[in-house]
Every structure is written in C-alpha cells, then in structure tokens.
Amino acid sequence: MQGIIEYLVSLNLPLLTEGTARFLVLLVVASIVAVVAPASLIILTWLERKIIARIQDRIGPNRAGPFGLLQAVADMIKMFTKEDITPARADRIVYNIAPGLAVFSSVMSFAVIPFAPGFVGTRLNVGLLYIVAVGGLGTLAILMAGWSSNNKYSLLGAFRSVAMLLTYEIPMVMMLVIVAMAAGSMSLADIVDAQRSMWYAVSMPVVFLVFFFAGIAEVGRSPFDLIEAESEIIAGFHTEYSGIKFGMFMIGEYVHMFALSFFSAVLFFGGWHIPFMDVTALPAPWAAIIGLIVLLVKVFFFVFVMMWFRGTLPRFRIDQLLDFGWKFLVPLSLVLLIGVAFVVKLFSPGSSAGIPVPPGPLSGLGIAGEVVGLLVVNLAIAGLAMAVVSALARRSRNKVLRAISAVEPPAAVTAQSKP
Amino acid sequence: MPNFDPSQIPLVSIVFWVMTVFTLGGALGVVTSRNLFHAALYLILSFFGVTGYYVLLSAGFLAMVQLMVYAGAIAILILFAIMFSRRPMAHESQANQQWWLSLLLALALFVVLVVVVGAVNWPVSDAAPAADTVTQLGVALLGSYLIPFEVVAVLLSVAMIGAIFLAREKTEAEE
C-alpha cells in the first residue's frame, strides 16, 4: 500500500500530496471491502438454498443460469422492484434508519479482518473489543425495527433478540478474552501470527466450541433463530418490512454470518497459516494470494457448517435457549477463563509487549508444553462440565419421578369408599 | 484556487465539530423529545459523539469501551425503560412541577464548569501521544492502581449478587 501511495505522490499532480494520496487509497480499499461484503449475499444465499435442498433430498434452484447460479440475482431484482410498505402508525424515521444500521453494523466488522499476509484492513490494537462493540449495534438495529413497526409480533421478536444477545454476549466476550490472553494481544493480525506453530482450535477446542455456539446465537441463526421463529411470531422484528428494506436485513444477517466465519477462521484456525508450511515465507505476490485462498477455504467451511446446522437441527425453545446460555455456557466460560489463565501463566516465556514479567515455572517446556497444557485443561473442564450436567439432570429427573409415584390415583380411592 | 493546499484543511477540527454536533444535539434531543424511545436513541447518538472524541484523542481502548458499554448496554436500558414506564407509547412532555428547580441546578453547574475551565491553567505537553495505550492501561490497572481496581471489582460483584438475591424466585419452603 505504501508503494501505491508513493507512486501517486510521484505523479506530482495538483492536490495530490502524501495525505490526500493516503486518503484516496484508503477510500478505495474501504469501498471494495464495503461492497464485496454485502455482495457475498449472492453466493451465500445460493449456497444455502443448494445445501439445504440437498440435505432435504431436493435439487434446489436450477432454472436461472447454470446450476441456478442466477437465482440470487433474480431474487435481488424482485426485491428491488417490490412495493415499499410503511405501516400506518409506524415511527417513520426510526423505521427507515433500522435496516441501514443493520447492514452498517455487520459490514463495519470487516474493517479489522486480516485477509492475507500484508493485507490487513486496520491494524487496530483493540481489534477484539471493536468486534464486540460493532456487533452490539446490530442489536440496536433489531430493537429499533421491532419497536418502530408498531406490531406486537415485531416487538416480541425484538425483546427476544435482546434477551438472547445479552445472554450469549457474555460467553462470547469471555472466549475473546481467553484468545487475547493466549496471544498476548488484542490485534487480530497479531493473533494470527501467534498461531504460526499451532491453531488455537487444536490447543483449546472447548474454547472454540463455546465461541462458535455463542456466535451462532449472536447472529441469530438456526438452531438459535428464535428472533424470527415463523411458527410463533411470524417473522419477528422484520414482519412489517417489505422490498429492499427487508433485503437489507437479510444482507445484514448473511454478512454477519460471513463475518462470524471469518472470525472463527482468524481467531481459532490460524487465519492464513496451514500446518507443515509457512505461507508468509513465499515470494511477494504468492504469500498474499495463497494466504487469502487458505483463509477463504476455512471461512467457507464454517459457512457450510452453519448451513448444515440449519438443515438438520430443530429450533430451541426460548426457555431452553436462556437456560443453555445462563446455566451452562456462562459458568463453563468462567471456569475456562480461570483454567486457561493459569496454564498461560505457568508456561509464560517471560516479558511480553515490552513489560518485564518473570517467566512461568514451566516455561522451559516451550510452546509444545503450552499446547499440551491448554489441551489437558480444556478436556478436563469439558469432562467436568459434562459430569456436572448429567448429575444435575439425573437429580431433577428423579425428583419428578418421585413426585409422580407419591401421588395416589384419587379416583380409585373414592370409588371404594362409596357404599 | 492556485494556492490551495489540501494539507491545510483542518481535518481534526472538522471531525471535532461534527462530533460536537452529535454529542450536544443528541443531549438536547434526550431532554426535549416527547417520545421515550426517541429520547433513548438520542442518548445513544450523544454517546457516539463522545466515542468520536476518544478516537480523536488516540484513546482507542476507551473509545471501544465507550461504544461497547454505552451503545451496547443502552439498548438494554431502552428495553427496561419501555417496560417500566407507565405509558410507553404516550407523547407527553417530560417536565413536571419541579422543572424550574432542575433548570436552576443545571445552570448553576454550567456556570461552575465555565468558571473552572476558564480559571485553571491547563498543563500542555509536547510529548507524542502514547502508541500502545492498551498495554499502558493494563500495566497501570494491575500495577499502581491494583487496590482501587480490585475494590471496584468486589463492589460490582456485591451489587450483582445482591440483585440476583433480591430478584430470585422464592422456593416453596420460604413462602
């Protein structure tokens, strides 16, 4: 990027100083990301319909273009040409801002993603916090849409989404804290570099699973798609939206899902790193190209997993969903946080980020020791969690069984006492 | 414009004034809006403006925390405000009989702040802004300010446990 800026300055055009050249290059790159991210909707919806169709033993779209590839284009044209309806007593301004905010919040999260070696959006040293902060704006958009539609089903959908996001944001943030602890940085590019020798998904599988489930809930996809449960609350918060405004909510959801896949790949699956090969050591253009391909393969794997979930899993009930969040994921993530912090300190190689810290007692074992330690702690906590959950389930089931057996059938007693 | 030099555009000042419009306009909207929901949205706009100030001051960590805690948590606050208010859909004035008292207090506070800002000789440093504020904040919080940090943590835990204790369902034995 510095090369392009220097070239532009060397042209010696009027108005084209170092500052404006930098501004122009950043503007162009930002526009590309901001356009490509929503445009991914075209591929993602086609992929989703095809995959779900295959899971349900159907063929899926196959009329428009080869393999039905143009189906999404046709859908977009349909959406653009549909009538734009605003409910009679809707809160007009808020109603119209909400879809834009939904797209805005999900596209914004692409600003910090490291796409390939040397091709990083913004090297923000608070990248992880930025992800959480921008994600929160999506909730705001849902709440605004639900409230301003002046429809009780919309409002119910919005209330549900806030309860759900509040629940699942806690384990999600805790897992991000664990990643930051292990990598010693909150910048996404640094986290990718820290996984050069071993992916975090290998050394901390439980952390990854909690992150991924909480992430799916945060995106509001199946099996956590209660905010738009058709059988209960019509379409949830976007019941009243039509045409392109509905389309914008759809873009928001798909881009959010795409972003979650990127975060899973970058934070836990080593970004552009692959085992037994150093991608960054390749000659200049190839490092970036191969790195981007490797990352995209991982990203589309997670996209596929989420579609697979949608095709195979039934929807949670709202009480099950909140129970799963508060009574299982939150305690589990607290224990994980303590366990991982302990291991990281145990194997800490000493001073990090320029701060003098005494090395941990087991630092001699190096990175391999840390990986094994993290893995052992993760598996131990997972086993413990399963044991506790099954013991509690057995206890509550026995309680119900006792209650049933304690009740005598009253009909039989009265029948005998009668003369 | 032959002598126009784009590097002379006071970009930081422009951003500052835009943020000021957001912050003050949002705050004004909060107190004048007759709709509870709009008031809460104006509050979020105002917090966005403050986030912008933090970014201008190269305090990235504070900016993100401001956005996360306020813009994120305010959505929840809106929800509770709507659920607890008597007539959430009503469009009525926010003022009651004591409006003159609060106006007086607000004016007094404003006068005090203006006098203080004018009177104090604010120290100005030539040093470059800190590059890695996150590390420095972490070292400060877990180093020289460890005791206050832990006291705040304990206080928040106590508040949370207390709230859970008050709000929990009564068991059959207690009723």
XYZ file of C-alpha atoms in Angstrom:
594
model
C 0.000 0.000 0.000
C 2.888 2.327 0.817
C 4.170 1.672 -2.723
C 0.908 2.819 -4.297
C 0.894 5.978 -2.183
C 4.497 6.792 -3.189
C 3.642 6.216 -6.856
C 0.653 8.573 -6.635
C 2.756 11.260 -4.967
C 5.497 10.866 -7.623
C 2.951 11.733 -10.338
C 3.189 15.275 -8.960
C -0.413 16.137 -9.710
C -2.042 19.187 -8.133
C -3.842 18.442 -4.833
C -2.149 15.024 -4.676
C 0.029 15.271 -1.604
C 1.062 12.437 0.723
C -2.050 12.973 2.858
C -4.633 13.033 0.063
C -2.979 10.076 -1.692
C -3.230 8.048 1.501
C -6.833 9.170 1.923
C -7.703 8.127 -1.644
C -6.075 4.697 -1.372
C -7.799 4.034 1.957
C -11.115 5.186 0.495
C -10.795 2.823 -2.477
C -9.801 -0.180 -0.309
C -12.578 0.543 2.192
C -15.114 0.825 -0.636
C -14.025 -2.532 -2.067
C -14.481 -4.240 1.300
C -17.785 -2.458 1.911
C -19.134 -3.549 -1.479
C -17.745 -7.096 -1.580
C -19.061 -7.980 1.887
C -22.754 -7.370 1.044
C -22.239 -8.785 -2.459
C -21.267 -12.082 -0.847
C -25.002 -12.383 -0.170
C -25.471 -13.507 -3.776
C -23.168 -16.506 -3.330
C -24.253 -17.237 0.231
C -27.995 -17.394 -0.458
C -27.417 -19.622 -3.500
C -25.107 -21.866 -1.447
C -27.593 -22.018 1.419
C -30.533 -22.960 -0.795
C -28.494 -25.600 -2.614
C -27.081 -27.155 0.567
C -30.401 -27.173 2.425
C -32.084 -28.643 -0.638
C -29.531 -31.449 -0.788
C -29.965 -32.152 2.943
C -33.729 -32.361 2.423
C -33.307 -34.598 -0.666
C -34.329 -31.918 -3.153
C -32.420 -30.366 -6.042
C -32.792 -26.704 -5.135
C -32.758 -23.764 -7.554
C -31.747 -24.981 -11.017
C -33.651 -22.835 -13.538
C -31.934 -19.428 -13.605
C -28.491 -19.819 -15.161
C -26.114 -22.771 -14.801
C -26.778 -24.678 -11.521
C -29.330 -21.975 -10.658
C -26.484 -19.530 -10.002
C -28.509 -16.547 -11.208
C -31.368 -17.311 -8.810
C -29.981 -14.868 -6.234
C -29.739 -12.155 -8.904
C -33.365 -12.738 -9.837
C -34.318 -12.563 -6.156
C -32.489 -9.265 -5.775
C -34.273 -7.777 -8.795
C -37.579 -8.935 -7.350
C -36.746 -7.320 -4.019
C -35.763 -4.015 -5.606
C -38.989 -3.777 -7.578
C -41.393 -4.688 -4.762
C -43.596 -2.071 -3.169
C -42.097 -0.348 -0.165
C -44.689 -0.511 2.609
C -44.650 1.519 5.815
C -47.283 0.596 8.430
C -49.831 3.326 9.101
C -48.805 4.217 12.668
C -45.151 3.281 12.410
C -42.430 5.506 13.806
C -41.345 6.606 10.322
C -37.800 7.878 10.909
C -36.688 5.064 13.191
C -38.400 2.546 10.920
C -36.321 3.719 7.965
C -32.993 4.024 9.796
C -33.075 0.487 11.241
C -32.328 -1.541 8.044
C -29.381 0.698 7.219
C -27.983 0.317 10.708
C -28.274 -3.472 10.434
C -26.135 -3.523 7.279
C -23.758 -0.910 8.688
C -23.031 -2.884 11.850
C -22.226 -6.124 10.044
C -20.148 -4.525 7.281
C -18.157 -2.490 9.828
C -16.768 -5.646 11.419
C -14.864 -6.402 8.185
C -12.636 -3.388 8.828
C -10.337 -5.278 11.208
C -10.120 -8.672 9.494
C -6.619 -9.697 8.389
C -7.283 -11.170 4.921
C -3.775 -12.210 3.901
C -0.157 -11.548 4.913
C 0.436 -7.837 4.363
C -3.232 -7.248 3.507
C -4.818 -6.297 6.793
C -7.724 -3.880 6.966
C -6.801 -1.885 10.041
C -4.139 -2.987 12.469
C -6.320 -1.888 15.355
C -4.683 -2.815 18.658
C -8.149 -3.123 20.215
C -9.496 -5.290 17.373
C -11.281 -7.796 19.614
C -13.101 -5.041 21.509
C -14.030 -3.445 18.202
C -15.712 -6.678 17.056
C -17.861 -6.772 20.185
C -18.659 -3.062 20.104
C -19.737 -3.061 16.459
C -21.698 -6.282 16.912
C -23.728 -4.560 19.615
C -25.023 -2.057 17.062
C -26.806 -4.916 15.288
C -28.890 -5.459 18.419
C -29.777 -1.800 18.397
C -30.965 -2.085 14.786
C -33.179 -5.062 15.647
C -34.633 -3.246 18.636
C -35.319 -0.124 16.578
C -37.005 -2.175 13.839
C -39.137 -4.107 16.297
C -40.241 -1.048 18.210
C -40.932 1.282 15.310
C -43.013 -1.217 13.294
C -45.920 -0.783 15.724
C -46.627 -4.509 15.561
C -46.759 -6.754 18.606
C -45.005 -9.624 16.846
C -42.183 -7.338 15.780
C -41.796 -6.093 19.332
C -41.802 -9.637 20.735
C -39.102 -10.582 18.240
C -37.035 -7.584 19.301
C -37.431 -8.388 23.020
C -36.360 -11.954 22.363
C -33.342 -10.866 20.404
C -32.190 -8.548 23.182
C -32.593 -11.275 25.827
C -30.692 -13.678 23.618
C -27.885 -11.350 22.650
C -27.427 -10.276 26.256
C -27.130 -13.937 27.248
C -24.734 -15.056 24.568
C -22.552 -11.982 24.514
C -21.102 -12.952 27.915
C -19.572 -16.325 26.924
C -18.539 -14.836 23.582
C -16.612 -11.983 25.190
C -15.016 -14.360 27.703
C -13.739 -16.552 24.865
C -12.305 -13.478 23.159
C -10.569 -12.608 26.446
C -9.054 -16.114 26.505
C -7.752 -15.688 22.952
C -6.291 -12.304 23.871
C -4.589 -13.870 26.905
C -3.092 -16.713 24.889
C -1.879 -14.429 22.090
C -0.836 -11.558 24.342
C -2.544 -9.040 22.039
C -5.984 -7.821 21.023
C -4.972 -7.112 17.421
C -6.348 -9.715 15.010
C -3.180 -9.740 12.903
C -1.068 -10.464 15.999
C -3.442 -13.261 16.980
C -2.971 -14.866 13.554
C 0.812 -14.597 13.941
C 0.621 -16.163 17.400
C -0.925 -19.278 15.817
C 2.017 -19.833 13.492
C 3.016 -23.047 15.280
C -0.386 -24.303 16.463
C -4.002 -23.297 15.851
C -5.962 -22.354 18.948
C -8.767 -24.677 17.861
C -6.348 -27.581 18.392
C -4.967 -26.458 21.739
C -8.279 -25.033 23.043
C -11.131 -26.978 21.380
C -13.689 -26.235 24.106
C -12.995 -22.519 23.918
C -13.607 -22.638 20.176
C -16.879 -24.565 20.538
C -18.248 -22.132 23.125
C -17.235 -19.214 20.889
C -18.841 -20.758 17.824
C -22.151 -21.615 19.524
C -22.365 -18.205 21.169
C -21.532 -16.672 17.795
C -24.322 -18.546 16.030
C -26.725 -17.353 18.706
C -25.438 -13.810 18.269
C -26.029 -13.984 14.518
C -29.473 -15.437 15.246
C -29.188 -18.465 13.003
C -30.674 -21.913 13.420
C -30.912 -23.579 15.950
C -30.967 -20.233 17.777
C -33.200 -18.392 15.267
C -35.909 -17.601 17.810
C -35.975 -13.931 16.930
C -37.676 -14.863 13.669
C -39.466 -18.082 14.623
C -42.201 -18.225 11.958
C -44.425 -20.607 13.894
C -44.554 -18.330 16.939
C -44.084 -14.694 15.998
C -44.495 -14.565 12.192
C -41.132 -13.145 11.054
C -40.086 -11.442 14.294
C -38.649 -7.958 14.127
C -38.859 -7.643 10.319
C -42.507 -8.706 9.971
C -43.577 -5.321 8.604
C -40.646 -4.725 6.280
C -41.005 -5.279 2.563
C -38.951 -4.928 -0.594
C -35.399 -3.688 -0.324
C -35.653 -2.844 3.378
C -36.360 -6.485 4.108
C -33.482 -7.257 1.754
C -31.190 -5.070 3.847
C -31.992 -7.052 6.977
C -31.203 -10.190 5.006
C -27.894 -8.686 3.868
C -27.168 -7.785 7.482
C -27.809 -11.330 8.641
C -25.748 -13.001 5.929
C -22.840 -10.591 6.217
C -22.894 -11.100 9.978
C -22.722 -14.851 9.415
C -19.886 -14.380 6.916
C -18.059 -12.210 9.459
C -18.508 -14.848 12.166
C -16.938 -17.417 9.826
C -14.017 -15.044 9.265
C -13.582 -14.551 12.998
C -13.668 -18.307 13.650
C -11.009 -18.859 10.988
C -8.839 -15.954 12.112
C -9.081 -16.375 15.878
C -9.057 -20.162 16.182
C -7.949 -21.716 12.893
C -4.804 -19.716 12.317
C -6.056 -17.366 9.586
C -3.714 -17.955 6.638
C -1.458 -20.426 8.484
C -1.599 -24.099 7.487
C 0.292 -26.979 9.102
C 3.726 -28.005 7.767
C 4.045 -24.931 5.529
C 4.955 -21.303 6.131
C 2.686 -19.294 3.842
C 4.285 -15.974 4.819
C 7.709 -17.171 3.585
C 6.506 -17.447 -0.035
C 7.678 -14.806 -2.574
C 5.841 -11.485 -2.533
C 2.592 -11.836 -4.501
C 2.147 -15.549 -3.729
C 2.158 -15.116 0.047
C -0.885 -12.850 -0.197
C -2.707 -14.923 -2.838
C -2.163 -18.336 -1.204
C -2.869 -16.809 2.216
C -6.186 -15.391 1.035
C -7.170 -18.710 -0.574
C -6.316 -20.654 2.587
C -8.356 -18.239 4.687
C -11.336 -18.359 2.323
C -11.353 -22.179 2.315
C -11.589 -22.107 6.114
C -14.247 -19.392 6.022
C -16.459 -21.300 3.604
C -16.061 -24.415 5.713
C -17.680 -22.555 8.637
C -20.348 -21.123 6.348
C -21.119 -24.689 5.320
C -21.245 -25.878 8.949
C -23.776 -23.169 9.807
C -25.964 -24.116 6.837
C -25.633 -27.761 7.822
C -26.899 -26.864 11.321
C -29.844 -25.080 9.783
C -30.701 -28.059 7.643
C -30.512 -30.652 10.409
C -31.235 -29.158 13.833
C -34.660 -28.249 15.270
C -35.177 -24.859 16.881
C -34.646 -24.298 20.614
C -37.490 -23.088 22.807
C -36.892 -19.662 24.365
C -36.563 -21.051 27.933
C -34.199 -23.805 26.782
C -32.156 -21.208 24.980
C -31.788 -18.964 28.029
C -31.118 -21.960 30.293
C -28.399 -23.198 27.952
C -26.804 -19.769 27.939
C -27.000 -18.801 31.604
C -26.788 -22.180 33.331
C -24.302 -23.914 31.063
C -22.248 -21.620 28.838
C -21.691 -18.779 31.320
C -20.382 -20.977 34.195
C -18.379 -23.053 31.716
C -16.743 -19.980 30.236
C -15.883 -18.624 33.706
C -14.133 -21.894 34.596
C -12.383 -21.946 31.216
C -11.173 -18.383 31.734
C -9.569 -19.286 35.071
C -8.118 -22.559 33.761
C -6.562 -21.054 30.644
C -5.210 -18.053 32.572
C -3.487 -20.472 34.957
C -1.894 -22.512 32.155
C -0.832 -19.452 30.174
C 0.888 -18.065 33.269
C 2.500 -21.443 34.004
C 4.145 -21.635 30.575
C 4.634 -17.896 30.044
C 8.035 -17.251 28.427
C 8.511 -14.030 30.411
C 8.380 -10.405 29.290
C 5.704 -9.717 26.729
C 4.961 -6.485 24.843
C 7.968 -4.863 26.425
C 6.824 -5.371 30.013
C 9.287 -7.244 32.226
C 7.493 -10.250 33.706
C 9.209 -13.221 35.383
C 8.900 -16.373 33.233
C 6.483 -19.080 34.368
C 7.780 -22.106 36.328
C 7.287 -24.446 33.339
C 8.479 -22.036 30.651
C 11.351 -24.404 29.867
C 8.955 -26.747 28.077
C 8.362 -24.095 25.412
C 5.414 -23.814 23.062
C 4.800 -27.592 22.900
C 4.346 -27.699 26.664
C 1.864 -24.844 26.500
C -0.176 -26.542 23.770
C -0.339 -29.811 25.741
C -1.178 -27.929 28.951
C -4.005 -25.979 27.300
C -5.376 -29.137 25.701
C -5.349 -31.036 29.019
C -7.096 -28.178 30.833
C -9.709 -27.870 28.068
C -10.535 -31.559 28.022
C -10.603 -31.761 31.835
C -13.043 -28.837 32.036
C -15.204 -30.331 29.274
C -15.350 -33.684 31.126
C -16.158 -31.942 34.402
C -18.927 -29.897 32.781
C -20.496 -32.995 31.263
C -20.339 -34.848 34.606
C -21.983 -31.949 36.468
C -24.698 -31.531 33.845
C -25.588 -35.227 33.767
C -25.630 -35.452 37.583
C -27.983 -32.442 37.787
C -30.207 -33.853 35.066
C -30.438 -37.198 36.877
C -31.342 -35.445 40.140
C -34.130 -33.374 38.612
C -35.492 -36.402 36.761
C -35.564 -38.460 39.978
C -37.394 -35.610 41.704
C -40.106 -35.652 39.035
C -40.333 -39.443 39.170
C -40.737 -39.370 42.960
C -43.413 -36.702 42.691
C -45.334 -38.821 40.202
C -45.115 -42.014 42.260
C -46.067 -40.180 45.514
C -49.478 -39.148 44.127
C -52.086 -41.857 44.696
C -54.722 -42.142 41.982
C -57.670 -40.371 43.734
C -60.386 -41.860 41.520
C -59.782 -45.396 42.792
C -59.973 -44.316 46.472
C -63.309 -42.530 46.117
C -64.802 -45.414 44.208
C -64.037 -47.855 47.067
C -65.238 -45.555 49.889
C -68.677 -45.223 48.340
C -71.260 -47.672 49.705
C -7.619 28.066 -6.344
C -3.912 28.288 -7.243
C -2.626 28.436 -3.663
C -4.903 25.748 -2.303
C -3.005 23.240 -0.169
C -5.167 20.292 0.907
C -2.861 19.501 3.807
C -4.007 22.790 5.310
C -7.575 21.518 5.729
C -8.116 21.319 9.483
C -9.446 17.776 9.283
C -9.219 17.165 13.035
C -11.186 20.343 13.745
C -13.889 19.361 11.263
C -14.262 15.937 12.862
C -14.261 17.589 16.280
C -17.132 19.894 15.331
C -19.114 17.067 13.739
C -18.713 15.066 16.938
C -19.715 18.089 18.969
C -22.912 18.420 16.942
C -23.625 14.736 17.589
C -22.915 14.976 21.305
C -24.742 18.223 22.074
C -27.538 17.678 19.565
C -28.104 14.210 20.967
C -28.106 15.508 24.534
C -30.586 18.228 23.594
C -32.794 15.632 21.951
C -32.750 13.498 25.107
C -34.248 16.249 27.262
C -36.665 17.718 24.714
C -38.035 14.618 22.986
C -41.607 13.792 23.941
C -41.185 10.153 22.986
C -39.377 7.900 25.443
C -37.911 5.696 22.723
C -36.608 8.661 20.745
C -35.016 10.082 23.893
C -33.075 6.853 24.385
C -31.943 6.842 20.738
C -30.757 10.449 21.086
C -28.787 9.343 24.132
C -27.001 6.741 22.006
C -26.229 9.394 19.369
C -24.720 11.530 22.099
C -22.558 8.620 23.286
C -21.381 8.133 19.707
C -20.145 11.689 19.708
C -18.173 11.035 22.897
C -16.680 7.905 21.254
C -15.521 10.160 18.435
C -13.736 12.411 20.925
C -11.873 9.432 22.356
C -10.785 8.373 18.872
C -9.565 11.919 18.175
C -7.544 11.756 21.395
C -5.945 8.444 20.225
C -7.584 6.627 23.130
C -8.694 3.582 21.128
C -9.363 1.406 24.133
C -11.579 3.972 25.827
C -13.421 4.588 22.546
C -14.222 0.903 22.115
C -15.282 0.518 25.732
C -17.491 3.585 25.408
C -19.124 2.117 22.314
C -19.473 -1.355 23.816
C -20.704 -0.414 27.266
C -22.892 2.533 26.333
C -24.220 1.896 22.822
C -24.453 -1.842 23.560
C -25.882 -1.605 27.060
C -28.175 1.322 26.280
C -30.180 -0.964 24.013
C -30.960 -2.960 27.134
C -31.675 0.233 29.034
C -34.217 1.266 26.387
C -35.934 -2.047 26.826
C -36.221 -1.623 30.577
C -37.251 1.992 30.269
C -40.078 0.954 27.958
C -41.165 -1.941 30.128
C -41.152 0.040 33.370
C -42.756 3.219 32.123
C -46.456 3.743 32.811
C -47.454 4.782 29.310
C -44.663 3.816 26.952
C -46.476 4.889 23.788
C -47.549 8.303 25.137
C -46.257 11.511 23.614
C -46.177 13.824 26.568
C -43.903 16.483 27.963
C -41.061 15.354 30.177
C -41.465 18.323 32.520
C -43.297 18.260 35.835
C -43.827 20.931 38.547
C -40.153 20.914 39.556
C -38.774 21.914 36.177
C -37.605 25.328 37.427
C -35.564 23.683 40.212
C -33.673 21.409 37.841
C -33.160 24.296 35.425
C -31.640 26.291 38.260
C -29.343 23.432 39.272
C -28.269 22.778 35.695
C -27.492 26.475 35.183
C -25.507 26.590 38.423
C -23.467 23.557 37.343
C -22.876 25.117 33.933
C -21.627 28.364 35.496
C -19.300 26.456 37.828
C -17.859 24.431 34.931
C -17.333 27.516 32.749
C -15.580 29.336 35.588
C -13.361 26.339 36.340
C -12.436 25.755 32.689
C -11.569 29.441 32.334
C -9.687 29.778 35.604
C -7.471 26.693 35.625
C -4.137 26.842 33.841
C -4.309 23.519 31.989
C -0.932 21.798 31.550
C 0.045 21.185 27.928
C 2.535 18.506 26.924
C 4.627 18.380 23.769
C 5.106 14.621 24.052
C 3.796 12.457 21.229
C 0.590 10.542 22.015
C 1.204 7.127 23.513
C 1.388 4.463 20.814
C 0.117 1.452 22.735
C -2.407 2.701 25.256
C -3.826 -0.772 25.908
C -0.568 -2.090 27.351
C -0.044 1.029 29.436
C -3.600 0.883 30.762
C -3.167 -2.778 31.647
C 0.098 -2.154 33.464
C -1.421 0.795 35.336
C -4.586 -1.075 36.332
C -2.774 -4.181 37.561
C 0.235 -2.291 38.864
C -0.008 1.046 40.636
C -3.840 1.077 40.739
C -4.291 -2.559 41.717
C -6.132 -1.907 45.007
C -8.763 0.507 43.579
C -9.216 -1.849 40.632
C -9.888 -4.818 42.876
C -12.149 -2.783 45.185
C -14.277 -1.772 42.201
C -14.402 -5.405 41.079
C -15.576 -6.535 44.529
C -18.138 -3.732 44.673
C -19.606 -4.734 41.323
C -19.715 -8.404 42.329
C -21.536 -7.488 45.552
C -24.052 -5.394 43.606
C -24.625 -8.222 41.127
C -25.044 -10.915 43.789
C -27.379 -8.612 45.732
C -29.515 -8.002 42.670
C -29.727 -11.725 41.932
C -30.649 -12.422 45.578
C -33.455 -9.840 45.516
C -34.812 -10.924 42.149
C -34.635 -14.701 42.516
C -37.754 -16.837 42.736
C -38.855 -17.815 46.229
C -38.671 -21.538 46.944
C -41.741 -23.307 48.292
C -40.275 -23.600 51.797
C -39.966 -19.812 52.165
C -43.496 -18.995 51.128
